[in-house]
mmCIF file of C-alpha atoms and ligand atoms in Angstrom:
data_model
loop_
_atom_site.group_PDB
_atom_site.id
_atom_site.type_symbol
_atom_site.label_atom_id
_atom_site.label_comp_id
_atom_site.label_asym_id
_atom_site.label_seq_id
_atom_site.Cartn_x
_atom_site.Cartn_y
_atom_site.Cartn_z
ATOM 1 C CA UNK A 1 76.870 117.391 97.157
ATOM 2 C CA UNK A 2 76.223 115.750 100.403
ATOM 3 C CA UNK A 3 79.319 115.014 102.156
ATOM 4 C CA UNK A 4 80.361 112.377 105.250
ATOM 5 C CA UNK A 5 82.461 113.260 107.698
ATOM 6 C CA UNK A 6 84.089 110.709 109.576
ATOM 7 C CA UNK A 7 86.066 110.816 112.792
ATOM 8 C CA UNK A 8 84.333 114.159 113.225
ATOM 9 C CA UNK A 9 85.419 116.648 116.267
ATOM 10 C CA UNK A 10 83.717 119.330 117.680
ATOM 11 C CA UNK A 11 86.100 121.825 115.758
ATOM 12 C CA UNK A 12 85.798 120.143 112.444
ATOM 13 C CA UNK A 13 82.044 120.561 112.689
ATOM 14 C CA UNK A 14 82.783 124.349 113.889
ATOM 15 C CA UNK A 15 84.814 125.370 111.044
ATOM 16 C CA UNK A 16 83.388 123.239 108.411
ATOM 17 C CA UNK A 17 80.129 124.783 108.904
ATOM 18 C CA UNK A 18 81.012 127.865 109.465
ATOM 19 C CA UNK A 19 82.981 128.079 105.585
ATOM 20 C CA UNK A 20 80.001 125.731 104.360
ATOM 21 C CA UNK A 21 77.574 127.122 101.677
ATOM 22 C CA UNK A 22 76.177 124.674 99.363
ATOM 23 C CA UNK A 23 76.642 121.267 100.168
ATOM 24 C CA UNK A 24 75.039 118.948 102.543
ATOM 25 C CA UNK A 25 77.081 117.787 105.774
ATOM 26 C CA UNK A 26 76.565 114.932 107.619
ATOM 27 C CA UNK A 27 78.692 114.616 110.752
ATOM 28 C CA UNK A 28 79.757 111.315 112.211
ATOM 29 C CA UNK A 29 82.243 110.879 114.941
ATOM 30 C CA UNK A 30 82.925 107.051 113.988
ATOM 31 C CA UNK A 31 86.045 106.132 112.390
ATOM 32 C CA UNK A 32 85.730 105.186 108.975
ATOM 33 C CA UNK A 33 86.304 101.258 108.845
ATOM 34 C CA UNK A 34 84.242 98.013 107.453
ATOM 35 C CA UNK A 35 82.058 98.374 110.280
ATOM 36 C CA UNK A 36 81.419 102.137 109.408
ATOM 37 C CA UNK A 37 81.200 102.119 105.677
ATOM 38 C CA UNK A 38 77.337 102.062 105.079
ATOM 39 C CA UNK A 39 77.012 105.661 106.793
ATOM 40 C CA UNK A 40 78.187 106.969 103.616
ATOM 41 C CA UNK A 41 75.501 105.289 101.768
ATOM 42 C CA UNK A 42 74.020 108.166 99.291
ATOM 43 C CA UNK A 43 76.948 110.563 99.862
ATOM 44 C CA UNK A 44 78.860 111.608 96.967
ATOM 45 C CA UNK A 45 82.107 112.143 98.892
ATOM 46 C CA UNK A 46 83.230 111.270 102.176
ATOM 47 C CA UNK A 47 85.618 113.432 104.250
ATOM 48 C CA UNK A 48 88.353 111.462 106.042
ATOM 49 C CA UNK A 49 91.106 112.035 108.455
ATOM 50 C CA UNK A 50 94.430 110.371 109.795
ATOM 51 C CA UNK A 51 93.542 107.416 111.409
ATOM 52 C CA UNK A 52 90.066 106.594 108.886
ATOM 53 C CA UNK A 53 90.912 102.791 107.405
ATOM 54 C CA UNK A 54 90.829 103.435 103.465
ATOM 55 C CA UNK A 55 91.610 99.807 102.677
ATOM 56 C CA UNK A 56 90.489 98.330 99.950
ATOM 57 C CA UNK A 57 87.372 97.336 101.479
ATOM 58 C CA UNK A 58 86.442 99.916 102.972
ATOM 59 C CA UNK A 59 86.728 101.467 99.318
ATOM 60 C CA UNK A 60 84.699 98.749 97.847
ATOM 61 C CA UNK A 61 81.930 99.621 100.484
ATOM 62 C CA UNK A 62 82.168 103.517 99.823
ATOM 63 C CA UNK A 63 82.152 103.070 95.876
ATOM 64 C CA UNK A 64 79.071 100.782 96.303
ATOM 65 C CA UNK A 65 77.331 103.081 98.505
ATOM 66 C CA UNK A 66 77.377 106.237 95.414
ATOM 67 C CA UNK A 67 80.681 107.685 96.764
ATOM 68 C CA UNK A 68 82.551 109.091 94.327
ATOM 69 C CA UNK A 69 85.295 111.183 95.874
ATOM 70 C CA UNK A 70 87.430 110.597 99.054
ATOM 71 C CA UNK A 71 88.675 114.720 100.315
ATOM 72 C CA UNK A 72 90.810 113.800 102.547
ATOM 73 C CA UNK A 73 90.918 116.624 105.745
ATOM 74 C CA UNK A 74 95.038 116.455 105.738
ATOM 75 C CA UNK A 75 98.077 116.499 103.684
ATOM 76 C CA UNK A 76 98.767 112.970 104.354
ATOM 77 C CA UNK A 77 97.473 109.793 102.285
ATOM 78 C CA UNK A 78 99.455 107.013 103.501
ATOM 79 C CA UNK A 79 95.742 105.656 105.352
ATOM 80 C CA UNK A 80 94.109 105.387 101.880
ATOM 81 C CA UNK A 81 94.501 102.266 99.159
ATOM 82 C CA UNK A 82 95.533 104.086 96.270
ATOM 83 C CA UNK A 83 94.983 100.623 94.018
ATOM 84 C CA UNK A 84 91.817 100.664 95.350
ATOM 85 C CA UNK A 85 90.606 104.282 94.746
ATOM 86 C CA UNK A 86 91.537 103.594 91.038
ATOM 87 C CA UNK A 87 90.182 100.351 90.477
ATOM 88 C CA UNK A 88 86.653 101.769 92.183
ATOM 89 C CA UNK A 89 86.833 105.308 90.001
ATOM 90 C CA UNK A 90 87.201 106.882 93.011
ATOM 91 C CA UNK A 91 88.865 109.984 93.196
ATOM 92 C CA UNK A 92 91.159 111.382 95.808
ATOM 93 C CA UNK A 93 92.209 115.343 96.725
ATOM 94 C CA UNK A 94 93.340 116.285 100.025
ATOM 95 C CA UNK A 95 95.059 119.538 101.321
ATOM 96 C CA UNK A 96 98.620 119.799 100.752
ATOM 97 C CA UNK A 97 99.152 122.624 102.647
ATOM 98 C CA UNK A 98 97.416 124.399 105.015
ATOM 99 C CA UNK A 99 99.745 125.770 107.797
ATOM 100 C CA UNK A 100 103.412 124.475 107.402
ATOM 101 C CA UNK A 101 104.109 126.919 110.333
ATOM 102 C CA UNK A 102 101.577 124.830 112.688
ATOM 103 C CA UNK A 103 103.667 121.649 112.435
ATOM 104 C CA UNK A 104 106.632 123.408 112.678
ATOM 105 C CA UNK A 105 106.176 125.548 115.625
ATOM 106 C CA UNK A 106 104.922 122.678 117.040
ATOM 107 C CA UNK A 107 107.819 120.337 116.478
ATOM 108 C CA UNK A 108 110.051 123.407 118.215
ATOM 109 C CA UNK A 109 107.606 123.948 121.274
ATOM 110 C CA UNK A 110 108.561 119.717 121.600
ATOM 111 C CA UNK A 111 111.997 120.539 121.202
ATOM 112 C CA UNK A 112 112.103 123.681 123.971
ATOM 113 C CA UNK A 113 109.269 122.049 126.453
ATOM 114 C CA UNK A 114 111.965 119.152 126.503
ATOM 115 C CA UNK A 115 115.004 120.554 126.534
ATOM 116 C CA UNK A 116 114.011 123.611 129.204
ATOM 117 C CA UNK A 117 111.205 121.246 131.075
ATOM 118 C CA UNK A 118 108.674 123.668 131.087
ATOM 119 C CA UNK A 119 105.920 121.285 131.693
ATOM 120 C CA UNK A 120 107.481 120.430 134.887
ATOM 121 C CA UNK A 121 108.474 123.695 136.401
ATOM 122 C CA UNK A 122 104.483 124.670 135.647
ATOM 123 C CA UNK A 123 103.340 121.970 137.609
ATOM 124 C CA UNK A 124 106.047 122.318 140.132
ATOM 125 C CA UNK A 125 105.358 125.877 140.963
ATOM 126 C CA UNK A 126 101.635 124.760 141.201
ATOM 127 C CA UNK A 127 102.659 123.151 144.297
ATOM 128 C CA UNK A 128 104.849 125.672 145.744
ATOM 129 C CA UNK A 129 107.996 123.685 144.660
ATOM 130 C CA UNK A 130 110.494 126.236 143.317
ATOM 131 C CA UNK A 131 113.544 124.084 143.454
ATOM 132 C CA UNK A 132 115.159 123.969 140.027
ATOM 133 C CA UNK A 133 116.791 120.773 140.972
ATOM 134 C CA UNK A 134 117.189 118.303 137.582
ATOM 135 C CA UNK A 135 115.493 121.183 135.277
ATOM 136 C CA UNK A 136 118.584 122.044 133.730
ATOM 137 C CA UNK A 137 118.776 122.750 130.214
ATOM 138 C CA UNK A 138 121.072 123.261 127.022
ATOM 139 C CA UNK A 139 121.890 126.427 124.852
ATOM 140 C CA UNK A 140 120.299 125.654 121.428
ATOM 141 C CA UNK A 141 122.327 127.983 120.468
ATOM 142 C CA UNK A 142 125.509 126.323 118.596
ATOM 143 C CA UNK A 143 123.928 123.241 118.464
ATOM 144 C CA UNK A 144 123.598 120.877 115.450
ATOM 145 C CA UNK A 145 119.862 120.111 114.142
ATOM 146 C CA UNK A 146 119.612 117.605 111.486
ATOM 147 C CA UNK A 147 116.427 118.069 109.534
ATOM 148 C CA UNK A 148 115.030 114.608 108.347
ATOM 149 C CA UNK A 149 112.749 115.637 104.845
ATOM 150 C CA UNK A 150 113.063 119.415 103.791
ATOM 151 C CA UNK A 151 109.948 119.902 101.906
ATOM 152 C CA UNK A 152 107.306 122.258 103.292
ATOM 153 C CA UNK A 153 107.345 121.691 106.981
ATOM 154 C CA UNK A 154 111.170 120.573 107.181
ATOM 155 C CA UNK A 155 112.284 123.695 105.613
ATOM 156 C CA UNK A 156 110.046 126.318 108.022
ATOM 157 C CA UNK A 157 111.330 124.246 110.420
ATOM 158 C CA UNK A 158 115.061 124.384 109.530
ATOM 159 C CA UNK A 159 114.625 128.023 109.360
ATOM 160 C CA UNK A 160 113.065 128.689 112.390
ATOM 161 C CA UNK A 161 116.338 126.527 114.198
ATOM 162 C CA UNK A 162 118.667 129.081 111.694
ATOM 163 C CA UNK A 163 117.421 131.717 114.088
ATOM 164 C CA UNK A 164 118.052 129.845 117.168
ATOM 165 C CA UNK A 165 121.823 130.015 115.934
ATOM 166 C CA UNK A 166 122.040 126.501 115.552
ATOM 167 C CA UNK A 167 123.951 124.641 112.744
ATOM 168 C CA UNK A 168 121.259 122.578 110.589
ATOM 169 C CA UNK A 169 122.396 119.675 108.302
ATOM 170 C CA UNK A 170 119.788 117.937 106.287
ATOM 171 C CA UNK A 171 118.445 115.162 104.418
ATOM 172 C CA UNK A 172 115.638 114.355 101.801
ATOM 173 C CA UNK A 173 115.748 112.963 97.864
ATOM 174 C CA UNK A 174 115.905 116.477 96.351
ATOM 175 C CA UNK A 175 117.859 119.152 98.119
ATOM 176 C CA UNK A 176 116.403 122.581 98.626
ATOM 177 C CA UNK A 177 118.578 125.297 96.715
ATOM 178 C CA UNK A 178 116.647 128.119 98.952
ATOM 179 C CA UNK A 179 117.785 126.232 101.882
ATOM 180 C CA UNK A 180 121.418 125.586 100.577
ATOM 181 C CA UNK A 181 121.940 129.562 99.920
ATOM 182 C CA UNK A 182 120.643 129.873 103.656
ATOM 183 C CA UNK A 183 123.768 127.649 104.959
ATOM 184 C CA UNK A 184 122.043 124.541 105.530
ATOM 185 C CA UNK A 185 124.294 121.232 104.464
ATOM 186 C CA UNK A 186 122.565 118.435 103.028
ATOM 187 C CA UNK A 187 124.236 115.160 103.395
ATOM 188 C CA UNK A 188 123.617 111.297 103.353
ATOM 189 C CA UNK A 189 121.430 110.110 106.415
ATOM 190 C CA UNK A 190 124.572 107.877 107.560
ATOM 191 C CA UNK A 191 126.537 111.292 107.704
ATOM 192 C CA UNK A 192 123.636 113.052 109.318
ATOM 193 C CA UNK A 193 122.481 111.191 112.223
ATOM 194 C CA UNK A 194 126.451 110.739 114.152
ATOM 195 C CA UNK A 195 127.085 114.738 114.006
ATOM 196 C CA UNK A 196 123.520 115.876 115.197
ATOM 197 C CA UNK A 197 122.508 116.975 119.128
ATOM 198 C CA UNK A 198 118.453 116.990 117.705
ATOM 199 C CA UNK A 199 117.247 115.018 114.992
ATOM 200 C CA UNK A 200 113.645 116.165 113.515
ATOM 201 C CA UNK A 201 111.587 113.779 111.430
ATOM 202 C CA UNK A 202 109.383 116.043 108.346
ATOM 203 C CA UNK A 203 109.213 113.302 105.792
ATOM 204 C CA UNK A 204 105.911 111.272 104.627
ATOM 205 C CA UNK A 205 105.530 107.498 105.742
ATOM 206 C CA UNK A 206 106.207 105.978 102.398
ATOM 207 C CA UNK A 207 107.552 102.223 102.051
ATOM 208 C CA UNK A 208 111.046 103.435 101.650
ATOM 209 C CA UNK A 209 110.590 105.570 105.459
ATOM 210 C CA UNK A 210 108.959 102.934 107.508
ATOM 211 C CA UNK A 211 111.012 102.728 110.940
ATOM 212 C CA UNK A 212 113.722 104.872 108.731
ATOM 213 C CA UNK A 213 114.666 104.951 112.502
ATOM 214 C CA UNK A 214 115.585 101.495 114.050
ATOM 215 C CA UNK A 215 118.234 100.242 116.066
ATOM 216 C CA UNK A 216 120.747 100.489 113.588
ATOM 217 C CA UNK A 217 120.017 104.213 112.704
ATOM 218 C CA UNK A 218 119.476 104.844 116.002
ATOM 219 C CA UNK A 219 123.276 103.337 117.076
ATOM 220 C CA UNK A 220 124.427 106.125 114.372
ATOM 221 C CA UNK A 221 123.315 108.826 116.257
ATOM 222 C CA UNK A 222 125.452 111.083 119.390
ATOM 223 C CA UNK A 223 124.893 109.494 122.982
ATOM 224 C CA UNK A 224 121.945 112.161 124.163
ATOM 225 C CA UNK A 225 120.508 113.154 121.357
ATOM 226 C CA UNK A 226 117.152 114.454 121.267
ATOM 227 C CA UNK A 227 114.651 112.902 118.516
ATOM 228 C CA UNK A 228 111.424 114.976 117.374
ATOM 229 C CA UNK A 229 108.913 113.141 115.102
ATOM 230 C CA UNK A 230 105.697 115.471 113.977
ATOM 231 C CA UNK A 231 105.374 113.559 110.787
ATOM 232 C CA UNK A 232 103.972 110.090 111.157
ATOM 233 C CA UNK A 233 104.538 107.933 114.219
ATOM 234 C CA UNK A 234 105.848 104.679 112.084
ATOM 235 C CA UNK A 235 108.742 106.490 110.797
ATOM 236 C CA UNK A 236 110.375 105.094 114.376
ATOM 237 C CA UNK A 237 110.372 101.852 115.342
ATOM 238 C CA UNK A 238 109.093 102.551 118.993
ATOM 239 C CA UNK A 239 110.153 99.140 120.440
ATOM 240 C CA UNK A 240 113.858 100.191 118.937
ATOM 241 C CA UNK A 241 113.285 103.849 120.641
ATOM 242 C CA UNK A 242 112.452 102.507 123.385
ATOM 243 C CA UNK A 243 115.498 100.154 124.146
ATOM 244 C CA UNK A 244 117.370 103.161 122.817
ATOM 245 C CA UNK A 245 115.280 105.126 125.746
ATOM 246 C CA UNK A 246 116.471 102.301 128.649
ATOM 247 C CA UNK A 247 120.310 102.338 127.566
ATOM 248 C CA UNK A 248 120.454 106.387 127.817
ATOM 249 C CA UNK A 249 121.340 106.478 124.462
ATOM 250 C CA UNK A 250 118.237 108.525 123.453
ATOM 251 C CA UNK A 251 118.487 111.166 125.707
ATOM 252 C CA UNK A 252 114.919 112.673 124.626
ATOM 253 C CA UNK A 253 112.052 111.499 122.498
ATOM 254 C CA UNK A 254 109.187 114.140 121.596
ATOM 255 C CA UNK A 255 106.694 112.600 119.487
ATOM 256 C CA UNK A 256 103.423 114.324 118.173
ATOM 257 C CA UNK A 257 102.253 111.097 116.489
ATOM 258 C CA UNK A 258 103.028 107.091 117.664
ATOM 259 C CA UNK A 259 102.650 103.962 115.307
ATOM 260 C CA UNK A 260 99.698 102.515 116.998
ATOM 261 C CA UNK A 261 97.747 106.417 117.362
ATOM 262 C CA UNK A 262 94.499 105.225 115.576
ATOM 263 C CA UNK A 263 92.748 103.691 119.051
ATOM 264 C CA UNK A 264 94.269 106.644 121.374
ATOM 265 C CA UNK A 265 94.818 109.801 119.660
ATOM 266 C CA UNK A 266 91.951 112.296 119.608
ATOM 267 C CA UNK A 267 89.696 110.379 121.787
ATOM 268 C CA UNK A 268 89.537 111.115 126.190
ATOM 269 C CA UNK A 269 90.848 107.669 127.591
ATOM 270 C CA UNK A 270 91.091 109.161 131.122
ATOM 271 C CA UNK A 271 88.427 106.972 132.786
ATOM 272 C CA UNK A 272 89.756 103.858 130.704
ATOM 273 C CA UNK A 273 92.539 101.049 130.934
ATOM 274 C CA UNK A 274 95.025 101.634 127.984
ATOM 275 C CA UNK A 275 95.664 98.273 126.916
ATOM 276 C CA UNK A 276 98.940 99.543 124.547
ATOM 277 C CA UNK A 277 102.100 98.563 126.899
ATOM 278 C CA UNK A 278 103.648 100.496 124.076
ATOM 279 C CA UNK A 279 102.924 103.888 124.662
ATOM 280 C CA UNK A 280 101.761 102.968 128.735
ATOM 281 C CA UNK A 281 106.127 102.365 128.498
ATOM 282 C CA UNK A 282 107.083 105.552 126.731
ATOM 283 C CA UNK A 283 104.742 107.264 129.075
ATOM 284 C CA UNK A 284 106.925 106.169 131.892
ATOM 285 C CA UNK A 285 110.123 107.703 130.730
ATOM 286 C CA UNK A 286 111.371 111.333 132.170
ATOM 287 C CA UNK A 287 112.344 112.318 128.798
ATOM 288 C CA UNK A 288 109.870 111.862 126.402
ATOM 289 C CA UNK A 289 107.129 113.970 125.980
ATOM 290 C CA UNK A 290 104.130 112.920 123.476
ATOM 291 C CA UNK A 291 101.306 115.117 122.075
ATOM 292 C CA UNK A 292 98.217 113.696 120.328
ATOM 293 C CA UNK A 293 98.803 114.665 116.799
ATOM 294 C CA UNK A 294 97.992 118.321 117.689
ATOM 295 C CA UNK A 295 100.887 119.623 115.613
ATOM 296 C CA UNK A 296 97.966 121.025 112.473
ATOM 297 C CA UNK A 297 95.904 122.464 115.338
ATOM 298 C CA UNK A 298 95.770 125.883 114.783
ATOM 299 C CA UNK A 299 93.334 128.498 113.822
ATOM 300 C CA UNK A 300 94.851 129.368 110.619
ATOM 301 C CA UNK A 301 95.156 125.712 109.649
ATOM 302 C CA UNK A 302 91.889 124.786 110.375
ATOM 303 C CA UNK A 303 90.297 127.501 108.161
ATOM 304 C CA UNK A 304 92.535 126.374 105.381
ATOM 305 C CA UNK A 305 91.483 122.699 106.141
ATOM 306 C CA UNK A 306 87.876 123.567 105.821
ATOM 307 C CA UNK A 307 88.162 126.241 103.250
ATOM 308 C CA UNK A 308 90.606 123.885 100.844
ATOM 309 C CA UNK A 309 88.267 120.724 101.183
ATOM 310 C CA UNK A 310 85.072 122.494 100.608
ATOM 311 C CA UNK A 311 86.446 123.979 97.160
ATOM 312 C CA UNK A 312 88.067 120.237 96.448
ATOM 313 C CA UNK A 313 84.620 118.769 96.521
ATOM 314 C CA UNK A 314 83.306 122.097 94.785
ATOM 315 C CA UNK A 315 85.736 121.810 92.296
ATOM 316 C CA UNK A 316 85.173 117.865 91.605
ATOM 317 C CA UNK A 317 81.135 118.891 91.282
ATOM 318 C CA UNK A 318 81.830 121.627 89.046
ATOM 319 C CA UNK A 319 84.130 118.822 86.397
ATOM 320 C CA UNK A 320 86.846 121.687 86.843
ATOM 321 C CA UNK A 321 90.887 120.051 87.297
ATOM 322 C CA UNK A 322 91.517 118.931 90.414
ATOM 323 C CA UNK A 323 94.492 120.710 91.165
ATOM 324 C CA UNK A 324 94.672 119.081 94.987
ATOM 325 C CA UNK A 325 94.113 115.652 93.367
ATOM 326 C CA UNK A 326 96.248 112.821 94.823
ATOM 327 C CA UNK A 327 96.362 110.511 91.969
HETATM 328 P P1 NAI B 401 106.108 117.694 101.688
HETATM 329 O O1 NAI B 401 105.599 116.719 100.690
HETATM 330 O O2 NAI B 401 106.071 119.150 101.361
HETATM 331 O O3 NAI B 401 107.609 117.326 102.098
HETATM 332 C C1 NAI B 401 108.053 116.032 102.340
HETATM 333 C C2 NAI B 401 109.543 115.997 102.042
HETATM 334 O O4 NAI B 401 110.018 114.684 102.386
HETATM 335 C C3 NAI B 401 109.875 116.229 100.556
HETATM 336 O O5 NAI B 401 110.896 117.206 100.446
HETATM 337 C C4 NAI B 401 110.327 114.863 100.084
HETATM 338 O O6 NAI B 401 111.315 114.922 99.041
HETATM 339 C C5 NAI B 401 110.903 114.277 101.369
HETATM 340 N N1 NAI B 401 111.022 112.817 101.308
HETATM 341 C C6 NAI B 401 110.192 111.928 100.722
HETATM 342 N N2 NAI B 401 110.683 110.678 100.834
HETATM 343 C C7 NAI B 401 111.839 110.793 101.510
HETATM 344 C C8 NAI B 401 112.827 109.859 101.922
HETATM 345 N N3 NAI B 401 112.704 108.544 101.626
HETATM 346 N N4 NAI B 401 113.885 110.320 102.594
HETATM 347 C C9 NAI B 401 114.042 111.645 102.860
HETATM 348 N N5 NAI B 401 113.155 112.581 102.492
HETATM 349 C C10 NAI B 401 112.070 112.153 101.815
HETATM 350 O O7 NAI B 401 105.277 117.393 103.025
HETATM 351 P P2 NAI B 401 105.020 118.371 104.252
HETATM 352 O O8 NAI B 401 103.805 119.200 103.991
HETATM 353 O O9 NAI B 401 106.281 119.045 104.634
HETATM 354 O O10 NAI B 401 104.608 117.307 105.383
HETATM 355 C C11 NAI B 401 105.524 116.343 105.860
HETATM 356 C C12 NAI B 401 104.772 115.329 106.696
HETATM 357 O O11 NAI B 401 104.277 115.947 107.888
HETATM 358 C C13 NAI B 401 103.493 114.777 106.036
HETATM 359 O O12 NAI B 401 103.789 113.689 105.164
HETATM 360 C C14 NAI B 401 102.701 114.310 107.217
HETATM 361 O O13 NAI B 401 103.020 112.957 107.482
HETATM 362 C C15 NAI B 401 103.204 115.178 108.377
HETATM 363 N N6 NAI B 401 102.176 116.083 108.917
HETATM 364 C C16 NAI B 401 101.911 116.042 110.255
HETATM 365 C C17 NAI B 401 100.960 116.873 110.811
HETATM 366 C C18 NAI B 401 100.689 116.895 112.292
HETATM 367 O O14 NAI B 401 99.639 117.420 112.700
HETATM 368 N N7 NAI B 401 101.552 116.380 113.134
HETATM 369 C C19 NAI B 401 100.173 117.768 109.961
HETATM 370 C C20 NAI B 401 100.588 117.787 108.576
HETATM 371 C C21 NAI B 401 101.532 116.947 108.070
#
């Protein structure tokens, strides 16, 4: 089957062709969107990442041009007009899980890099600067984590923070009896947020967890807390971070994705103006540190990635169950 690839990186092509053996790959590093639709004319499926537009345009435009299955590259959907997919007969897989551990390690290297400033003593010592002055850091050890969705991320997460000593309480809609047995508390997120030091966001962006952090969650939460989000940048409401930021109340904000990420992330802006005051603001602040969706970016995960997609699409040629199927 031929297949386009939108949004295309150097690695995707790398490891895509490399695990490749029977279909046809066409490579193209624009963004799916209205204005990009027709380069999937005569392609049975299109391959899609993060920040692609699936509307229900765009879906219109790929179903009229012979496409017949969106794979999308990632676990996450919540780019793609499900309506839409059904009322075109398109069909939709994607890769649930390819490296839990990725996004998880990640979410801690935010979590140390902040708290123990890392980043700054490297460039300090560059420059023959080996004050410690304002590097200070805090024990983890002891310390409260509250773990914000526990499914497959949230709980290698929690675990990994287990063996940093802290305490972890958590939240999601179904509670984890694996993680119970390990000592980890689940309770409401209004009994959550006031007792934790680091909050860590591992839930999907659904309806019900749009800006699940806002002023008035954020208000819940200990003066100088720390607040990781690997997940999807509009589960915080940034403009609410970043008043939360200017008060002190936030003491630290490590983000690996950012609300408005589709005209930033993933693409070398050095040599531009940024016109987003947004992130231009949280880019001003000593404590945050933000990371361009890097958090799946691993070796391992991108061999699942490619390896997972390839025998989606297989799969869908072959009429066998689509076990990765999203609807
Ligand atoms: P998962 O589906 O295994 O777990 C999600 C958990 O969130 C489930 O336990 C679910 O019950 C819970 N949840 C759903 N709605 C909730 C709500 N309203 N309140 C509290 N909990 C709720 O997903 P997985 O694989 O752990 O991934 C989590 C998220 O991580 C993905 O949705 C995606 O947005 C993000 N992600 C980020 C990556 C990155 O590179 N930064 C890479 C991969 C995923």
């Amino acid at each position: 089957m031929k297949i386009a690839f939108f949004s295309t990186q150097p690695y995707d092509k790398e490891y895509f062709t490399k695990y490749n053996t029977n279909h046809e790959l066409a490579f193209f590093e624009a963004q799916l969107n209205e204005q990009t639709v027709t380069l999937a004319e005569g392609c049975g499926a299109v391959c899609a990442f993060v920040n692609d537009v699936l509307n229900a345009a765009v879906i219109k435009g790929l179903a009229a041009g012979g496409v017949q299955l969106i794979a999308m590259r990632c676990a996450g959907y919540n780019n793609v007009d499900l309506e839409a997919t059904k009322a075109n007969n398109i069909k939709i897989v994607r890769v649930p899980a390819y490296s839990p551990y990725a996004v998880a390690e990640h979410a801690v290297a935010l979590i140390l890099t902040l708290n123990r400033k890392t980043h700054k003593a490297y460039n300090r010592v560059r420059e023959g600067n080996f004050s410690l002055e304002n590097l200070t850091g805090f024990d983890l050890y002891g310390k409260t984590v509250g773990v914000i969705g526990t499914g497959k991320i949230g709980q290698v997460f929690a675990q990994i923070m287990k063996g940093f000593g802290c305490r972890v309480l958590a939240f999601d809609l179904i509670a984890n009896k694996d993680l119970e047995a390990k000592g980890i508390e689940y309770l409401p997120l209004v009994k959550l947020l006031p007792q934790c030091d680091i909050i860590s966001l591992h839930c999907p962006l659904t309806d019900q967890t749009k800006h699940i952090i806002n002023a008035n969650t954020l208000r819940l939460m200990k003066p100088g807390v720390m607040l990781i989000n690997t997940s999807r940048g509009a589960l915080i409401d940034t403009r609410d971070a970043i008043h939360a930021l200017k008060t002190c109340h936030l003491g630290y904000l490590g983000i690996d994705v950012y609300e408005q990420e589709e005209k930033l992330f993933f693409h070398n802006l050095s040599e531009q103006i940024i016109e987003d005051d947004i992130i231009m603001r949280l880019m001003s602040f000593p404590n945050v540190l933000i990371t361009s969706h890097q958090g799946f970016f691993t070796d391992e995960a991108l061999t699942e990635i490619a390896k997972t997609t390839l025998q989606n699409v297989q799969d869908f040629e072959a009429g066998k169950p689509l076990v990765n199927k999203v609807i």
